[in-house]
């Protein structure tokens, strides 16, 4: 048996998220199908963590165990041939059995892209959130500082969240920068994330940037654990799992 | 009656081309539907020229006549609300009745984008052609010079082409440049184009750039009018109607 670490990118537009769900096209489903076809037996893959419906990945990490002995470039070519175009193998590595895509992950980096101008971009509409009214970078950056650190992030998770137990997480940093042509990028790094956590962070920072909310809502949410005091959940299509650090 | 000139952009991915066709989702169909809804009567739009299934537009031009009297920004907002997200109104102008989107066009500019490296880009796969083997810029630029000028372009058109009559056209220029990250852009300017003409030009230049064909095939095609001596028709999704000059 060999343990293989797969780095993949995907366009989340036509997927009902990462995780297998009954009768839905998911990333896990198409990867397991490709592997099962190669192996002529049912194969399972393990991920660093799932992503929601519509969320993209620039560098998601998976692992699986295989009785086959191929070199990494053969793995890459064979799998890519069996995958649809919206999932791309970026890198293949052999790892020892102590590696686990989820448990070994030290940090995750997400990026969220906004186009902040009157008109949206038809060719990027599936990859960025269109916010028409001007956002204050200063207000958003100041509020982001209040989120950084180790907190109970219960208020920053979907009420339907099925994460059991401890909701204490560490957000290492939130960086926000402009990239020209009205683009604003949010980069959120942390040791783990609850369901919808990045989208609630971005949705809240945007409402603060628009002047609809005051940054004190964040301190309040971290104290009261009340989702209601925060802003909206930003739409999934602006979010991208940027990389996983081991 | 007022004559309105519309500049639109569209993502051709989910359209069966520009022109209305039975039971197909086309750009003309969705624009005429939006206009008909606004006017509560059947409306017709006229274009600078149709684009094939899968071809995009950065700045396509249409015109129509309307009994309504709205200012340009109201036209823009009202129409955009009624259109799907993959068609974007870029600009609205009032013109006099001598303006005709097709007949008044002096020149059209198309761009074709290629990613020339081993791996494709999952987020741009719908907007660029993936060519793995290295292309010679020098060979392609030299061959492009042979296409420029006024010629009978019969060989550069689809055999199913329904353009009747004269197939003499003028290609004003073909510029080819690199944009970093393996991207190569072809910009073709001309006074008019036959069905598949840009795609046959690009497909042929690519085969020349790969060393599969010699540039003499171009001179031969222009003399013999034989489609067979040229290269393949490049896929539609790399092509974009960049602008129409009046």
PDB file of C-alpha atoms in Angstrom, chain B residues 38-119:
ATOM      1  CA  UNK B  38     -40.221  46.191 -21.512  1.00  0.00           C
ATOM      2  CA  UNK B  39     -42.296  47.161 -24.562  1.00  0.00           C
ATOM      3  CA  UNK B  40     -45.127  44.652 -24.119  1.00  0.00           C
ATOM      4  CA  UNK B  41     -44.733  43.880 -27.806  1.00  0.00           C
ATOM      5  CA  UNK B  42     -42.384  41.815 -29.951  1.00  0.00           C
ATOM      6  CA  UNK B  43     -39.062  43.585 -30.439  1.00  0.00           C
ATOM      7  CA  UNK B  44     -36.242  42.902 -32.889  1.00  0.00           C
ATOM      8  CA  UNK B  45     -32.562  43.764 -32.462  1.00  0.00           C
ATOM      9  CA  UNK B  46     -29.942  44.066 -35.168  1.00  0.00           C
ATOM     10  CA  UNK B  47     -26.319  43.138 -34.613  1.00  0.00           C
ATOM     11  CA  UNK B  48     -22.932  44.038 -36.069  1.00  0.00           C
ATOM     12  CA  UNK B  49     -22.709  40.347 -36.913  1.00  0.00           C
ATOM     13  CA  UNK B  50     -23.383  37.060 -35.215  1.00  0.00           C
ATOM     14  CA  UNK B  51     -20.902  35.013 -33.223  1.00  0.00           C
ATOM     15  CA  UNK B  52     -20.645  31.205 -33.130  1.00  0.00           C
ATOM     16  CA  UNK B  53     -21.736  28.971 -30.311  1.00  0.00           C
ATOM     17  CA  UNK B  54     -19.287  29.326 -27.389  1.00  0.00           C
ATOM     18  CA  UNK B  55     -17.678  32.544 -28.675  1.00  0.00           C
ATOM     19  CA  UNK B  56     -17.570  35.446 -26.192  1.00  0.00           C
ATOM     20  CA  UNK B  57     -17.972  39.182 -26.712  1.00  0.00           C
ATOM     21  CA  UNK B  58     -16.202  41.965 -24.883  1.00  0.00           C
ATOM     22  CA  UNK B  59     -17.994  44.705 -26.835  1.00  0.00           C
ATOM     23  CA  UNK B  60     -20.637  43.602 -29.313  1.00  0.00           C
ATOM     24  CA  UNK B  61     -22.897  46.270 -30.847  1.00  0.00           C
ATOM     25  CA  UNK B  62     -26.652  46.036 -31.486  1.00  0.00           C
ATOM     26  CA  UNK B  63     -29.343  48.512 -32.463  1.00  0.00           C
ATOM     27  CA  UNK B  64     -33.119  48.642 -32.179  1.00  0.00           C
ATOM     28  CA  UNK B  65     -35.940  51.145 -32.625  1.00  0.00           C
ATOM     29  CA  UNK B  66     -38.194  52.046 -29.740  1.00  0.00           C
ATOM     30  CA  UNK B  67     -41.286  54.173 -29.217  1.00  0.00           C
ATOM     31  CA  UNK B  68     -40.223  54.644 -25.576  1.00  0.00           C
ATOM     32  CA  UNK B  69     -38.409  57.766 -24.463  1.00  0.00           C
ATOM     33  CA  UNK B  70     -35.928  56.958 -21.736  1.00  0.00           C
ATOM     34  CA  UNK B  71     -32.544  58.454 -21.001  1.00  0.00           C
ATOM     35  CA  UNK B  72     -29.531  56.223 -21.621  1.00  0.00           C
ATOM     36  CA  UNK B  73     -28.892  55.294 -18.006  1.00  0.00           C
ATOM     37  CA  UNK B  74     -32.532  54.264 -17.552  1.00  0.00           C
ATOM     38  CA  UNK B  75     -32.276  52.085 -20.657  1.00  0.00           C
ATOM     39  CA  UNK B  76     -29.186  50.515 -19.222  1.00  0.00           C
ATOM     40  CA  UNK B  77     -30.655  49.772 -15.809  1.00  0.00           C
ATOM     41  CA  UNK B  78     -34.037  48.595 -17.060  1.00  0.00           C
ATOM     42  CA  UNK B  79     -32.530  46.228 -19.609  1.00  0.00           C
ATOM     43  CA  UNK B  80     -29.839  44.862 -17.303  1.00  0.00           C
ATOM     44  CA  UNK B  81     -32.498  43.923 -14.750  1.00  0.00           C
ATOM     45  CA  UNK B  82     -34.317  41.857 -17.373  1.00  0.00           C
ATOM     46  CA  UNK B  83     -31.204  40.132 -18.709  1.00  0.00           C
ATOM     47  CA  UNK B  84     -29.447  37.041 -17.365  1.00  0.00           C
ATOM     48  CA  UNK B  85     -26.063  37.627 -15.684  1.00  0.00           C
ATOM     49  CA  UNK B  86     -24.083  36.266 -18.633  1.00  0.00           C
ATOM     50  CA  UNK B  87     -25.142  39.206 -20.814  1.00  0.00           C
ATOM     51  CA  UNK B  88     -23.953  42.593 -19.606  1.00  0.00           C
ATOM     52  CA  UNK B  89     -24.970  45.996 -20.918  1.00  0.00           C
ATOM     53  CA  UNK B  90     -21.760  48.008 -21.247  1.00  0.00           C
ATOM     54  CA  UNK B  91     -23.029  51.231 -22.790  1.00  0.00           C
ATOM     55  CA  UNK B  92     -26.181  52.750 -24.302  1.00  0.00           C
ATOM     56  CA  UNK B  93     -26.270  55.555 -26.837  1.00  0.00           C
ATOM     57  CA  UNK B  94     -28.950  57.298 -28.892  1.00  0.00           C
ATOM     58  CA  UNK B  95     -28.141  57.362 -32.587  1.00  0.00           C
ATOM     59  CA  UNK B  96     -29.862  58.736 -35.656  1.00  0.00           C
ATOM     60  CA  UNK B  97     -31.648  56.534 -38.139  1.00  0.00           C
ATOM     61  CA  UNK B  98     -28.730  56.344 -40.502  1.00  0.00           C
ATOM     62  CA  UNK B  99     -26.871  54.171 -37.974  1.00  0.00           C
ATOM     63  CA  UNK B 100     -27.021  50.436 -38.660  1.00  0.00           C
ATOM     64  CA  UNK B 101     -25.103  48.059 -36.373  1.00  0.00           C
ATOM     65  CA  UNK B 102     -24.031  45.892 -39.297  1.00  0.00           C
ATOM     66  CA  UNK B 103     -23.822  48.227 -42.280  1.00  0.00           C
ATOM     67  CA  UNK B 104     -22.154  51.107 -40.453  1.00  0.00           C
ATOM     68  CA  UNK B 105     -19.397  48.922 -39.007  1.00  0.00           C
ATOM     69  CA  UNK B 106     -16.015  49.854 -40.501  1.00  0.00           C
ATOM     70  CA  UNK B 107     -13.845  47.320 -38.752  1.00  0.00           C
ATOM     71  CA  UNK B 108     -14.062  44.448 -36.320  1.00  0.00           C
ATOM     72  CA  UNK B 109     -11.462  43.386 -33.806  1.00  0.00           C
ATOM     73  CA  UNK B 110     -11.316  39.813 -32.523  1.00  0.00           C
ATOM     74  CA  UNK B 111      -9.022  38.453 -29.849  1.00  0.00           C
ATOM     75  CA  UNK B 112      -8.116  34.822 -29.411  1.00  0.00           C
ATOM     76  CA  UNK B 113      -6.451  33.650 -26.188  1.00  0.00           C
ATOM     77  CA  UNK B 114      -4.218  30.618 -25.808  1.00  0.00           C
ATOM     78  CA  UNK B 115      -2.545  29.190 -22.725  1.00  0.00           C
ATOM     79  CA  UNK B 116       0.651  27.601 -23.997  1.00  0.00           C
ATOM     80  CA  UNK B 117       2.039  25.440 -21.224  1.00  0.00           C
ATOM     81  CA  UNK B 118       1.783  21.912 -19.898  1.00  0.00           C
ATOM     82  CA  UNK B 119      -1.180  22.555 -17.581  1.00  0.00           C
TER      83      UNK B 119
END
